[in-house]
Amino acid sequence: MKNDLAKVLISQEEIQKRVSELGAQISADYVEKEPILVCILKGASIFYADLCRAIPIPMNMDFMAVSSYGNRTKSSGEVEIRKDLSGPIDGRHVIIVEDIVDSGFTLSYLSRVLSNRGAASVRICTLLDKPERRAPGITIKADYFGFTIGNEFVVGYGLDYAEKYRNLPFIGVLKPEIYENN
Ligand code: PRP
């Protein structure tokens, strides 16, 4: 898999250090609030597992899976819930955990949906933010983010290309020939 990468963008050590910082920040902000951390499958799964273990205060875990409608329709802004939360969230403090904010459509939709369900608060925690890719009109901002990155094709630590590379323990940049030939 490593041969498919142009370079390592964020090392395993850098990720772990930043995840610890984010965990400490969230723990300080949510003392006695028992937040629900919502993992957005599949990309956020690895980050989520590490982040939860960096949060020493009481918290609950839940999971959602979403996808944009059809193929290459991210720009349409339509998002479909493929797997929903296992319980109600009214009155609860929710933190949506994502691996990356790209166009911003997914998080914009999810924050709206979860707020409409009566959550006491909804905040966003993302490992990566790609502000250059934000779609026009989308003003979503992460409350907690690990790293801001440029417009590079990143994989690893949960992020995939064609379902591969999620198990790399670091974030790497994919060689253009890997995705250009497909
Ligand atoms: C990725 C990522 C976010 C979303 C971000 O998910 O995990 O959920 O895209 O893109 P946006 O800001 O343009 O909406 P993807 O649909 O690739 O599914 P996955 O998490 O299962 O890989």
PDB file of N, CA and C in Angstrom, residues 5-6 18 20 25 30 35 37 46 60 64 67 75 95 100 103 108-109 113-114 121-122 130 157 161 171 176 180:
ATOM      1  N   LEU A   5       1.632   5.675  -2.304  1.00  0.00           N
ATOM      2  CA  LEU A   5       1.618   7.016  -1.706  1.00  0.00           C
ATOM      3  C   LEU A   5       2.746   7.899  -2.225  1.00  0.00           C
ATOM      4  N   ALA A   6       2.429   9.177  -2.455  1.00  0.00           N
ATOM      5  CA  ALA A   6       3.455  10.142  -2.838  1.00  0.00           C
ATOM      6  C   ALA A   6       4.253  10.562  -1.608  1.00  0.00           C
ATOM      7  N   ARG A  18      -2.134  15.134  18.548  1.00  0.00           N
ATOM      8  CA  ARG A  18      -3.270  16.043  18.317  1.00  0.00           C
ATOM      9  C   ARG A  18      -4.569  15.457  18.868  1.00  0.00           C
ATOM     10  N   SER A  20      -4.863  13.504  21.432  1.00  0.00           N
ATOM     11  CA  SER A  20      -4.819  13.697  22.894  1.00  0.00           C
ATOM     12  C   SER A  20      -5.235  15.111  23.270  1.00  0.00           C
ATOM     13  N   GLN A  25      -9.347  18.892  25.380  1.00  0.00           N
ATOM     14  CA  GLN A  25     -10.175  20.085  25.151  1.00  0.00           C
ATOM     15  C   GLN A  25     -11.669  19.737  25.313  1.00  0.00           C
ATOM     16  N   TYR A  30     -16.874  19.650  28.401  1.00  0.00           N
ATOM     17  CA  TYR A  30     -18.107  18.871  28.628  1.00  0.00           C
ATOM     18  C   TYR A  30     -18.182  18.211  30.005  1.00  0.00           C
ATOM     19  N   PRO A  35     -21.651  14.060  27.162  1.00  0.00           N
ATOM     20  CA  PRO A  35     -21.999  14.207  25.742  1.00  0.00           C
ATOM     21  C   PRO A  35     -22.174  12.865  25.039  1.00  0.00           C
ATOM     22  N   LEU A  37     -21.029  11.211  21.665  1.00  0.00           N
ATOM     23  CA  LEU A  37     -20.145  11.367  20.516  1.00  0.00           C
ATOM     24  C   LEU A  37     -20.671  10.490  19.388  1.00  0.00           C
ATOM     25  N   ILE A  46     -11.643   5.189  12.869  1.00  0.00           N
ATOM     26  CA  ILE A  46     -10.343   5.035  13.534  1.00  0.00           C
ATOM     27  C   ILE A  46     -10.090   6.239  14.455  1.00  0.00           C
ATOM     28  N   ASN A  60     -21.286   9.030  26.009  1.00  0.00           N
ATOM     29  CA  ASN A  60     -21.949   7.910  25.336  1.00  0.00           C
ATOM     30  C   ASN A  60     -21.464   7.843  23.894  1.00  0.00           C
ATOM     31  N   MET A  64     -23.589   6.700  13.039  1.00  0.00           N
ATOM     32  CA  MET A  64     -24.461   6.954  11.889  1.00  0.00           C
ATOM     33  C   MET A  64     -23.669   6.658  10.624  1.00  0.00           C
ATOM     34  N   SER A  67     -24.616   8.818   3.155  1.00  0.00           N
ATOM     35  CA  SER A  67     -23.920   8.910   1.875  1.00  0.00           C
ATOM     36  C   SER A  67     -24.674   9.889   1.005  1.00  0.00           C
ATOM     37  N   SER A  75     -21.923  17.489  -5.058  1.00  0.00           N
ATOM     38  CA  SER A  75     -22.198  18.891  -5.338  1.00  0.00           C
ATOM     39  C   SER A  75     -23.697  19.197  -5.247  1.00  0.00           C
ATOM     40  N   ILE A  95     -21.805  15.631  19.966  1.00  0.00           N
ATOM     41  CA  ILE A  95     -20.591  16.006  19.221  1.00  0.00           C
ATOM     42  C   ILE A  95     -20.498  15.066  18.012  1.00  0.00           C
ATOM     43  N   ILE A 100     -13.200  14.069   7.859  1.00  0.00           N
ATOM     44  CA  ILE A 100     -12.814  15.196   7.002  1.00  0.00           C
ATOM     45  C   ILE A 100     -14.016  16.057   6.627  1.00  0.00           C
ATOM     46  N   SER A 103     -16.521  19.376   0.945  1.00  0.00           N
ATOM     47  CA  SER A 103     -17.479  20.386   0.476  1.00  0.00           C
ATOM     48  C   SER A 103     -18.237  20.995   1.661  1.00  0.00           C
ATOM     49  N   SER A 108     -23.043  19.908   7.210  1.00  0.00           N
ATOM     50  CA  SER A 108     -24.072  20.925   7.211  1.00  0.00           C
ATOM     51  C   SER A 108     -25.439  20.238   7.383  1.00  0.00           C
ATOM     52  N   TYR A 109     -25.637  19.156   6.642  1.00  0.00           N
ATOM     53  CA  TYR A 109     -26.888  18.400   6.723  1.00  0.00           C
ATOM     54  C   TYR A 109     -27.043  17.751   8.099  1.00  0.00           C
ATOM     55  N   VAL A 113     -29.986  18.244  10.929  1.00  0.00           N
ATOM     56  CA  VAL A 113     -30.873  17.136  11.301  1.00  0.00           C
ATOM     57  C   VAL A 113     -30.818  16.868  12.810  1.00  0.00           C
ATOM     58  N   LEU A 114     -29.632  16.845  13.372  1.00  0.00           N
ATOM     59  CA  LEU A 114     -29.514  16.513  14.797  1.00  0.00           C
ATOM     60  C   LEU A 114     -30.022  17.657  15.679  1.00  0.00           C
ATOM     61  N   SER A 121     -27.301  20.774  22.371  1.00  0.00           N
ATOM     62  CA  SER A 121     -26.265  21.431  21.587  1.00  0.00           C
ATOM     63  C   SER A 121     -25.701  20.430  20.591  1.00  0.00           C
ATOM     64  N   VAL A 122     -25.210  20.964  19.469  1.00  0.00           N
ATOM     65  CA  VAL A 122     -24.564  20.107  18.466  1.00  0.00           C
ATOM     66  C   VAL A 122     -23.261  20.780  18.070  1.00  0.00           C
ATOM     67  N   LYS A 130     -10.519  20.680   4.983  1.00  0.00           N
ATOM     68  CA  LYS A 130     -10.009  21.111   3.672  1.00  0.00           C
ATOM     69  C   LYS A 130     -10.792  22.346   3.255  1.00  0.00           C
ATOM     70  N   TYR A 157      -5.737   6.212   8.082  1.00  0.00           N
ATOM     71  CA  TYR A 157      -6.348   6.536   9.375  1.00  0.00           C
ATOM     72  C   TYR A 157      -7.862   6.691   9.199  1.00  0.00           C
ATOM     73  N   TYR A 161      -9.574   5.283  -0.516  1.00  0.00           N
ATOM     74  CA  TYR A 161      -9.828   5.481  -1.927  1.00  0.00           C
ATOM     75  C   TYR A 161     -10.354   4.134  -2.411  1.00  0.00           C
ATOM     76  N   ILE A 171      -1.718   9.491   7.877  1.00  0.00           N
ATOM     77  CA  ILE A 171      -2.389  10.091   6.715  1.00  0.00           C
ATOM     78  C   ILE A 171      -1.359  10.278   5.605  1.00  0.00           C
ATOM     79  N   PRO A 176      -1.119  10.494  -7.879  1.00  0.00           N
ATOM     80  CA  PRO A 176      -2.194  10.772  -8.845  1.00  0.00           C
ATOM     81  C   PRO A 176      -2.475   9.597  -9.774  1.00  0.00           C
ATOM     82  N   GLU A 180      -6.081   8.467 -11.171  1.00  0.00           N
ATOM     83  CA  GLU A 180      -6.306   8.965 -12.535  1.00  0.00           C
ATOM     84  C   GLU A 180      -6.547   7.837 -13.528  1.00  0.00           C
TER      85      GLU A 180
END
